[in-house]
Amino acid sequence: MADIKLNDGDRCLDIADTPAPTSEEPHVNTTTEKMKKKRVASVDIFRGFTVALMILVDDAGGEWPMIAHAPWNGCNLADFVMPFFLFIVGMSIALALKRIRDRCIATKKVLLRTLKLIFWGLLLQGGFSHAPDKLSYGVDMKNIRWCGILQRIALAYFVVGLLEIATQRTHAEELPPGCLSIYKLYIWHWILGACVIIVYLAVIYGTYVPNWQFTVHNTDSADYGKILTVACDVRGKLDPPCNAVGYIDRQVLGINHMYPHPAWKRSKACTKRSPYEGPFKKDAPSYCSAPFEPEGVLSSISAILSTTIGVHLGHVLIHMKGHSSRLRHWIMMGLGLVVLGIVLHFTDAIPLNKQLYTFSYVCVTSGAAALVFSFFYIMVDIWTLRYLFLPLEWIGKNAMLVYVMAAEGIFAGFVNGWYYDNPHNTLIYWIQKHIFFGVWHSRRVGILLYVIFAEIMFWVIISGILDWLGIYWKL
């Protein structure tokens, strides 16, 4: 289970502790005592920014589809959240595992945290909790969702973490001369990245996808209970119904264990209200009613790349001296990845697609993560404007708590459990209607302001109080 930490020396960073040295002292020969006391504030701030962004896009995306997940190809604001999580997990791995010299202890730490992530992932997204909209708990095991955000993080953390531990003793403490020395020093990480790319591309373009069937379980659908057929009989397609990602998930996970509300339901092929949700067209293709797992098996293997790139930026922070050398490396790499991903997308070579976690998507989102982290590093660790980002830092230090309570709707579900006369007559509904919708006379604007001021700011205050008390919830 999760642990509550009360001491300042070992603060929670949720996925991986990051007691790394600050600014000009990030060398591996720094004493353990110093490493325990010092932290890179921009790491916490980036994590807090990602959690806040997740709350925003999840809770306001329904009214503002331009920030919600793209229905299929493309990249909206919500599509940056998952790669940003994986990126900062990678940085945390590089910084945290450097101080654990005993391989057995480090391996046990990685294994235990991986199991905790999987447990919480199943509990929160497997179907047990139906907060905040439905005041119910439990799941039919025939329909439990095996995959999810935390399970994907667990896989990436496990693979990259074990590689970091296995190769730790082969790394020199001082970075050899040469512009490519940082890559040579961690050559096994890049071999892993290359293997991931090769396997992913070979499978996604080489797998034959046959015709398939599914039963419509949506009780609001006119086709409820019917068995529909999706015609494929193709190889190497990246369209919604006939890609290898979905095919492998149907074979490995089972179609009843996949996410029943994929973003493609908002596509132009499915609904006239696209990019909003709405009733399906009369001539909508059959796959519109089918489930699809956005955190599935093959796409999660591709997602390991995002964590590998994050680990690399952590290695740069550890080995390179001076702000300018680090920033030069991060920014050049970030820009290069973004440009490569955009070129692949607009030349129709490999489209940007979060659902498939394509290589171009990895490039754009990981490059963007490097650039955003560089911005925070400049503002906080160079210009010492840390106080401007304290709200994000507070959330970042208690990221797991805010993720569970806010992003997964557990706290809102608890509040909604207390109603007067009618289950829809709750405190949250009253606040939305009378303070936000009524004042602005707009549901869209009201929802956006409610999420910012009544959700995110609320958890900023809670996280700030917990930070002041020295309480941190970690896995």
Coordinates of C-alpha atoms in Angstrom, one line a residue:
M1 CA 0.0 0.0 0.0
A2 CA 1.0 3.6 0.1
D3 CA 3.1 5.1 2.8
I4 CA 2.6 8.4 4.6
K5 CA 6.0 10.1 5.1
L6 CA 6.3 12.7 7.9
N7 CA 10.0 13.4 7.7
D8 CA 11.6 16.1 5.5
G9 CA 14.6 14.1 4.6
D10 CA 12.8 11.5 2.5
R11 CA 10.0 13.3 0.9
C12 CA 7.5 11.7 -1.4
L13 CA 8.0 12.0 -5.1
D14 CA 5.3 9.4 -5.8
I15 CA 6.8 7.3 -8.6
A16 CA 10.5 7.6 -7.6
D17 CA 12.3 9.6 -5.0
T18 CA 14.4 12.4 -6.3
P19 CA 16.8 13.6 -3.6
A20 CA 19.2 14.9 -6.3
P21 CA 21.6 17.7 -5.9
T22 CA 20.6 21.1 -7.1
S23 CA 22.0 23.4 -9.9
E24 CA 25.8 23.4 -9.9
E25 CA 26.4 20.2 -7.8
P26 CA 24.8 17.4 -9.7
H27 CA 27.8 15.0 -9.8
V28 CA 27.6 11.3 -8.8
N29 CA 30.5 11.8 -6.4
T30 CA 28.4 14.1 -4.2
T31 CA 28.1 12.7 -0.7
T32 CA 25.0 10.7 0.2
E33 CA 24.2 13.1 3.0
K34 CA 24.1 16.1 0.6
M35 CA 22.0 14.1 -1.9
K36 CA 19.4 13.3 0.7
K37 CA 19.0 16.9 1.7
K38 CA 18.9 18.6 -1.7
R39 CA 16.4 18.3 -4.5
V40 CA 15.8 19.6 -8.0
A41 CA 12.8 21.8 -7.5
S42 CA 12.0 21.8 -11.2
V43 CA 11.4 18.0 -11.1
D44 CA 8.6 18.5 -8.5
I45 CA 7.2 21.5 -10.4
F46 CA 7.1 19.6 -13.7
R47 CA 5.3 16.7 -12.0
G48 CA 2.9 19.0 -10.3
F49 CA 2.3 20.8 -13.6
T50 CA 1.5 17.4 -15.3
V51 CA -1.0 16.4 -12.5
A52 CA -2.7 19.8 -12.7
L53 CA -2.9 19.5 -16.5
M54 CA -4.5 16.1 -16.2
I55 CA -7.2 17.4 -13.9
L56 CA -7.9 20.3 -16.3
V57 CA -8.2 18.2 -19.5
D58 CA -10.1 15.4 -17.8
D59 CA -12.7 17.5 -16.2
A60 CA -13.0 20.4 -18.7
G61 CA -12.3 18.4 -21.9
G62 CA -16.0 17.4 -22.4
E63 CA -16.9 21.1 -22.8
W64 CA -13.7 22.1 -24.5
P65 CA -12.9 19.3 -26.9
M66 CA -9.9 21.1 -28.3
I67 CA -8.0 20.3 -25.1
A68 CA -9.4 16.7 -24.8
H69 CA -7.8 13.7 -26.4
A70 CA -7.8 13.8 -30.2
P71 CA -10.4 11.4 -31.6
W72 CA -7.7 9.7 -33.6
N73 CA -4.8 11.2 -35.5
G74 CA -3.5 14.5 -34.1
C75 CA -2.3 15.8 -30.8
N76 CA -4.4 17.9 -28.4
L77 CA -3.4 19.2 -25.0
A78 CA -4.7 16.1 -23.2
D79 CA -2.4 13.9 -25.4
F80 CA 0.7 15.4 -23.7
V81 CA -0.3 14.2 -20.2
M82 CA 0.7 10.5 -20.4
P83 CA 4.1 11.1 -22.0
F84 CA 4.9 13.9 -19.5
F85 CA 4.2 11.5 -16.7
L86 CA 6.5 8.8 -18.3
F87 CA 9.2 11.5 -19.0
I88 CA 9.4 12.7 -15.4
V89 CA 9.3 9.1 -14.1
G90 CA 12.4 8.6 -16.3
M91 CA 14.2 11.6 -14.8
S92 CA 13.3 10.4 -11.3
I93 CA 14.8 6.9 -12.0
A94 CA 18.1 8.5 -13.1
L95 CA 18.3 10.7 -10.0
A96 CA 17.0 8.4 -7.4
L97 CA 18.8 5.1 -8.2
K98 CA 22.2 6.8 -8.3
R99 CA 22.2 6.9 -4.5
I100 CA 21.3 3.2 -4.0
R101 CA 24.6 1.4 -4.5
D102 CA 23.3 -2.0 -3.4
R103 CA 21.7 -3.7 -6.4
C104 CA 19.6 -6.0 -4.4
I105 CA 18.1 -3.2 -2.4
A106 CA 17.5 -1.1 -5.5
T107 CA 15.9 -4.1 -7.3
K108 CA 13.5 -4.8 -4.4
K109 CA 12.6 -1.1 -4.4
V110 CA 11.7 -1.2 -8.1
L111 CA 9.8 -4.5 -7.8
L112 CA 7.8 -3.3 -4.8
R113 CA 6.9 0.0 -6.4
T114 CA 5.9 -1.7 -9.6
L115 CA 3.5 -4.0 -7.8
K116 CA 2.0 -1.0 -5.9
L117 CA 1.5 0.9 -9.1
I118 CA -0.3 -2.1 -10.7
F119 CA -2.5 -2.5 -7.6
W120 CA -3.6 1.1 -7.5
G121 CA -4.1 1.1 -11.3
L122 CA -6.5 -1.9 -11.1
L123 CA -8.3 -0.3 -8.1
L124 CA -8.7 3.1 -9.7
Q125 CA -9.2 2.3 -13.3
G126 CA -10.1 -1.4 -13.3
G127 CA -13.8 -0.6 -12.7
F128 CA -14.1 -1.0 -8.9
S129 CA -14.7 2.7 -8.3
H130 CA -17.3 4.5 -10.3
A131 CA -16.7 8.0 -8.8
P132 CA -17.6 10.7 -9.1
D133 CA -20.7 10.4 -11.3
K134 CA -22.0 7.0 -10.0
L135 CA -22.1 6.4 -6.3
S136 CA -21.2 2.7 -6.6
Y137 CA -18.2 0.4 -6.1
G138 CA -17.4 -2.9 -7.6
V139 CA -16.8 -4.6 -10.9
D140 CA -17.9 -7.7 -12.7
M141 CA -14.6 -9.6 -13.1
K142 CA -15.7 -10.6 -16.6
N143 CA -15.4 -6.9 -17.6
I144 CA -12.5 -5.6 -15.4
R145 CA -10.1 -3.3 -17.2
W146 CA -6.6 -4.7 -16.9
C147 CA -4.7 -1.8 -18.4
G148 CA -4.6 1.9 -17.3
I149 CA -2.4 4.9 -16.7
L150 CA -0.6 3.5 -13.6
Q151 CA -0.1 0.1 -15.1
R152 CA 1.6 1.7 -18.1
I153 CA 3.8 3.7 -15.8
A154 CA 4.6 0.5 -13.9
L155 CA 5.8 -1.3 -17.0
A156 CA 8.0 1.6 -18.1
Y157 CA 9.3 2.1 -14.6
F158 CA 10.1 -1.6 -14.2
V159 CA 11.9 -2.1 -17.5
V160 CA 13.9 1.1 -17.4
G161 CA 14.5 0.9 -13.7
L162 CA 16.0 -2.6 -13.9
L163 CA 18.2 -1.5 -16.8
E164 CA 19.5 1.4 -14.8
I165 CA 20.3 -0.9 -11.9
A166 CA 21.9 -3.5 -14.1
T167 CA 24.2 -1.1 -15.9
Q168 CA 25.0 1.2 -13.0
R169 CA 28.5 -0.2 -12.2
T170 CA 29.6 0.2 -15.8
H171 CA 29.2 4.0 -15.7
A172 CA 32.2 6.3 -15.1
E173 CA 31.6 8.9 -12.4
E174 CA 33.2 11.6 -14.6
L175 CA 31.8 12.2 -18.1
P176 CA 34.5 11.5 -20.7
P177 CA 35.2 14.3 -23.2
G178 CA 33.3 14.5 -26.5
C179 CA 29.8 15.7 -27.5
L180 CA 28.5 12.2 -27.8
S181 CA 30.1 10.9 -24.6
I182 CA 26.8 11.0 -22.6
Y183 CA 25.2 8.7 -25.2
K184 CA 28.2 6.3 -25.2
L185 CA 28.2 6.2 -21.4
Y186 CA 24.6 4.9 -21.4
I187 CA 24.7 3.0 -24.7
W188 CA 22.5 0.1 -23.3
H189 CA 19.6 2.5 -22.7
W190 CA 19.7 3.6 -26.4
I191 CA 20.0 -0.1 -27.4
L192 CA 16.8 -0.7 -25.4
G193 CA 15.2 2.3 -27.2
A194 CA 16.2 1.0 -30.6
C195 CA 14.8 -2.5 -29.8
V196 CA 11.5 -0.9 -28.7
I197 CA 11.2 1.0 -32.0
I198 CA 12.1 -2.0 -34.1
V199 CA 9.7 -4.3 -32.4
Y200 CA 6.9 -1.8 -32.4
L201 CA 7.2 -0.8 -36.0
A202 CA 7.7 -4.5 -37.1
V203 CA 4.5 -5.5 -35.3
I204 CA 2.3 -2.6 -36.1
Y205 CA 3.1 -2.7 -39.8
G206 CA 3.6 -6.5 -40.2
T207 CA 0.7 -7.9 -38.3
Y208 CA -2.3 -9.3 -40.2
V209 CA -5.6 -8.1 -38.8
P210 CA -8.6 -10.3 -39.7
N211 CA -12.3 -9.5 -39.4
W212 CA -13.5 -9.4 -35.9
Q213 CA -16.8 -9.3 -33.9
F214 CA -18.0 -7.7 -30.6
T215 CA -21.2 -7.5 -28.6
V216 CA -22.7 -4.0 -28.0
H217 CA -23.0 -3.6 -24.2
N218 CA -24.2 0.1 -24.2
T219 CA -27.8 -0.1 -22.9
D220 CA -28.5 3.3 -24.6
S221 CA -27.6 2.0 -28.0
A222 CA -30.2 0.8 -30.5
D223 CA -27.8 -2.1 -31.2
Y224 CA -27.7 -3.2 -27.5
G225 CA -27.1 -6.9 -27.3
K226 CA -26.3 -7.3 -31.0
I227 CA -23.1 -8.9 -32.3
L228 CA -21.5 -6.6 -34.9
T229 CA -18.8 -7.5 -37.3
V230 CA -15.9 -5.2 -38.3
A231 CA -14.4 -5.9 -41.7
C232 CA -10.6 -5.7 -41.8
D233 CA -8.6 -8.5 -43.6
V234 CA -5.6 -6.1 -43.9
R235 CA -2.0 -5.7 -42.9
G236 CA -0.2 -2.6 -41.7
K237 CA -3.2 -0.2 -41.4
L238 CA -3.3 2.5 -38.7
D239 CA -7.0 3.3 -39.0
P240 CA -9.3 2.9 -35.9
P241 CA -10.8 -0.5 -36.5
C242 CA -8.0 -2.4 -38.2
N243 CA -4.7 -1.6 -36.5
A244 CA -2.4 -4.1 -34.9
V245 CA -2.6 -2.4 -31.5
G246 CA -6.3 -3.1 -31.1
Y247 CA -5.9 -6.6 -32.6
I248 CA -3.2 -7.6 -30.1
D249 CA -5.2 -6.2 -27.1
R250 CA -8.3 -8.2 -28.2
Q251 CA -6.2 -11.4 -28.4
V252 CA -4.2 -10.9 -25.2
L253 CA -6.6 -8.9 -22.9
G254 CA -10.0 -9.9 -24.3
I255 CA -12.4 -7.4 -25.8
N256 CA -14.5 -7.3 -22.6
H257 CA -11.5 -6.1 -20.6
M258 CA -10.8 -3.0 -22.8
Y259 CA -11.8 0.6 -22.4
P260 CA -15.4 1.0 -23.4
H261 CA -15.3 4.8 -24.2
P262 CA -12.4 5.4 -26.6
A263 CA -11.9 8.8 -28.0
W264 CA -12.7 7.7 -31.6
K265 CA -16.4 7.8 -30.6
R266 CA -16.1 11.6 -31.0
S267 CA -14.7 11.3 -34.6
K268 CA -16.4 12.6 -37.7
A269 CA -17.0 9.1 -38.9
C270 CA -19.1 8.3 -35.8
T271 CA -21.0 11.5 -34.8
K272 CA -22.2 14.7 -36.4
R273 CA -21.3 16.6 -33.2
S274 CA -17.6 15.8 -33.6
P275 CA -15.3 16.7 -31.9
Y276 CA -18.0 16.7 -29.1
E277 CA -19.7 13.6 -27.9
G278 CA -23.1 12.9 -29.3
P279 CA -25.4 10.2 -30.8
F280 CA -23.9 8.2 -33.6
K281 CA -24.8 8.8 -37.2
K282 CA -27.3 6.4 -38.8
D283 CA -24.6 5.3 -41.2
A284 CA -21.8 5.2 -38.6
P285 CA -19.4 2.3 -39.0
S286 CA -19.9 -0.6 -36.6
Y287 CA -16.5 -0.1 -34.9
C288 CA -17.9 3.2 -33.3
S289 CA -19.6 1.1 -30.7
A290 CA -16.6 -1.1 -30.0
P291 CA -14.1 -0.8 -27.1
F292 CA -10.5 0.1 -27.6
E293 CA -7.7 0.2 -25.0
P294 CA -5.6 3.4 -25.2
E295 CA -3.1 2.0 -22.6
G296 CA -2.8 -1.5 -24.2
V297 CA 0.0 -4.0 -24.6
L298 CA 1.8 -2.9 -27.8
S299 CA 1.3 0.9 -27.2
S300 CA 2.7 0.5 -23.6
I301 CA 5.8 -1.1 -25.1
S302 CA 6.2 1.9 -27.3
A303 CA 5.7 4.1 -24.3
I304 CA 8.9 2.9 -22.7
L305 CA 10.6 5.2 -25.1
S306 CA 9.2 8.3 -23.3
T307 CA 10.7 7.1 -20.0
T308 CA 14.0 6.3 -21.7
I309 CA 14.2 9.9 -23.0
G310 CA 13.4 11.1 -19.5
V311 CA 16.2 9.0 -18.0
H312 CA 18.6 10.6 -20.5
L313 CA 17.7 14.1 -19.4
G314 CA 18.3 12.9 -15.8
H315 CA 21.7 11.6 -16.8
V316 CA 22.5 15.0 -18.3
L317 CA 21.6 16.7 -15.1
I318 CA 23.8 14.3 -13.1
H319 CA 26.9 14.4 -15.3
M320 CA 27.1 17.8 -17.0
K321 CA 28.5 20.8 -15.2
G322 CA 26.9 24.2 -15.5
H323 CA 23.5 25.4 -16.5
S324 CA 24.4 26.3 -20.1
S325 CA 25.7 22.8 -21.1
R326 CA 22.6 21.1 -19.7
L327 CA 20.2 23.5 -21.3
R328 CA 22.0 23.4 -24.6
H329 CA 21.7 19.6 -24.6
W330 CA 18.1 19.5 -23.5
I331 CA 16.8 22.2 -25.8
M332 CA 18.6 20.9 -28.9
M333 CA 17.3 17.4 -28.2
G334 CA 13.8 18.6 -27.5
L335 CA 13.7 20.7 -30.7
G336 CA 15.1 17.9 -32.7
L337 CA 12.5 15.4 -31.5
V338 CA 9.6 17.9 -32.0
V339 CA 10.8 18.6 -35.6
L340 CA 11.3 14.9 -36.4
G341 CA 7.8 14.0 -35.1
I342 CA 6.1 16.8 -37.0
V343 CA 7.9 15.9 -40.2
L344 CA 6.9 12.3 -39.9
H345 CA 3.3 13.3 -39.3
F346 CA 2.8 15.9 -42.1
T347 CA 4.6 13.7 -44.7
D348 CA 2.1 10.9 -43.8
A349 CA 5.0 8.6 -42.9
I350 CA 3.9 8.0 -39.3
P351 CA 0.9 10.0 -38.0
L352 CA 0.7 11.5 -34.6
N353 CA -1.5 9.2 -32.6
K354 CA -1.8 8.9 -28.8
Q355 CA -4.1 5.8 -29.0
L356 CA -1.5 3.9 -30.9
Y357 CA 1.5 5.6 -29.2
T358 CA 3.2 6.0 -32.6
F359 CA 6.9 6.9 -33.0
S360 CA 6.1 10.4 -34.2
Y361 CA 3.9 10.9 -31.2
V362 CA 6.7 9.8 -28.9
C363 CA 9.0 12.3 -30.6
V364 CA 6.7 15.3 -30.4
T365 CA 5.5 14.7 -26.8
S366 CA 9.0 13.8 -25.4
G367 CA 10.5 16.8 -27.2
A368 CA 7.9 19.0 -25.7
A369 CA 8.5 17.6 -22.3
A370 CA 12.2 18.4 -22.6
L371 CA 11.4 21.9 -23.6
V372 CA 8.9 22.5 -20.8
F373 CA 11.2 21.0 -18.2
S374 CA 14.0 23.3 -19.6
F375 CA 11.6 26.3 -19.1
F376 CA 11.0 25.3 -15.5
Y377 CA 14.7 24.7 -14.9
I378 CA 15.5 28.2 -16.2
M379 CA 12.8 29.9 -14.1
V380 CA 13.5 28.0 -10.9
D381 CA 17.0 26.7 -10.8
I382 CA 18.7 29.5 -12.7
W383 CA 16.6 32.7 -12.2
T384 CA 15.5 31.5 -8.7
L385 CA 11.9 32.3 -9.3
R386 CA 10.8 29.3 -7.4
Y387 CA 8.1 31.1 -5.4
L388 CA 6.1 31.7 -8.6
F389 CA 5.7 27.9 -9.0
L390 CA 5.2 26.9 -5.4
P391 CA 1.6 25.8 -6.1
L392 CA 2.9 23.3 -8.7
E393 CA 5.7 22.2 -6.5
W394 CA 3.3 21.5 -3.6
I395 CA 1.1 19.3 -5.9
G396 CA 4.3 17.6 -7.3
K397 CA 5.4 16.6 -3.8
N398 CA 2.1 14.9 -3.2
A399 CA 1.3 13.9 -6.7
M400 CA -0.1 10.5 -5.9
L401 CA -2.5 11.9 -3.4
V402 CA -3.8 14.6 -5.8
Y403 CA -3.9 12.0 -8.7
V404 CA -6.1 9.6 -6.7
M405 CA -8.3 12.1 -5.0
A406 CA -8.8 14.7 -7.8
A407 CA -7.8 13.2 -11.2
E408 CA -9.6 9.9 -10.4
G409 CA -12.5 11.6 -8.8
I410 CA -12.4 9.8 -5.4
F411 CA -12.8 13.0 -3.3
A412 CA -15.6 14.3 -5.6
G413 CA -17.3 11.0 -5.4
F414 CA -17.2 11.2 -1.6
V415 CA -18.7 14.7 -1.6
N416 CA -21.4 13.7 -4.1
G417 CA -22.3 10.9 -1.7
W418 CA -23.8 13.5 0.6
Y419 CA -26.9 14.9 -1.1
Y420 CA -30.3 16.4 -0.2
D421 CA -33.4 14.6 -1.4
N422 CA -32.0 13.9 -4.9
P423 CA -28.7 12.3 -5.8
H424 CA -28.0 15.2 -8.2
N425 CA -28.6 17.8 -5.5
T426 CA -25.1 17.8 -4.2
L427 CA -22.7 20.5 -2.9
I428 CA -20.6 20.2 -6.1
Y429 CA -23.7 20.6 -8.3
W430 CA -24.8 23.6 -6.2
I431 CA -21.4 25.3 -6.5
Q432 CA -21.2 24.7 -10.2
K433 CA -24.7 26.0 -10.9
H434 CA -24.8 29.1 -8.6
I435 CA -21.2 30.2 -8.5
F436 CA -19.9 29.4 -11.9
F437 CA -22.7 28.7 -14.4
G438 CA -25.0 31.3 -13.1
V439 CA -22.5 34.1 -12.9
W440 CA -21.0 33.6 -16.3
H441 CA -24.3 32.4 -18.0
S442 CA -22.2 29.8 -19.8
R443 CA -21.7 26.1 -19.0
R444 CA -18.5 26.0 -21.0
V445 CA -16.9 28.9 -19.3
G446 CA -18.3 27.9 -15.9
I447 CA -16.9 24.4 -16.2
L448 CA -13.4 25.7 -17.1
L449 CA -13.4 28.2 -14.2
Y450 CA -14.8 25.6 -11.8
V451 CA -12.0 23.1 -12.7
I452 CA -9.3 25.8 -12.3
F453 CA -10.6 27.5 -9.1
A454 CA -12.7 24.9 -7.3
E455 CA -10.6 21.8 -8.1
I456 CA -7.0 22.6 -8.9
M457 CA -6.7 25.5 -6.5
F458 CA -8.4 23.5 -3.8
W459 CA -5.8 20.8 -4.1
V460 CA -3.0 23.4 -4.3
I461 CA -4.2 24.6 -0.8
I462 CA -4.4 21.0 0.5
S463 CA -1.0 20.1 -0.9
G464 CA 0.5 23.3 0.5
I465 CA -0.8 22.5 4.0
L466 CA 0.5 19.0 3.8
D467 CA 3.9 20.3 2.7
W468 CA 4.0 22.7 5.6
L469 CA 3.2 19.8 7.9
G470 CA 5.8 17.6 6.2
I471 CA 3.3 15.0 5.2
Y472 CA 3.8 13.2 1.9
W473 CA 2.0 10.2 0.4
K474 CA 4.3 7.9 -1.5
L475 CA 4.2 4.5 -3.1

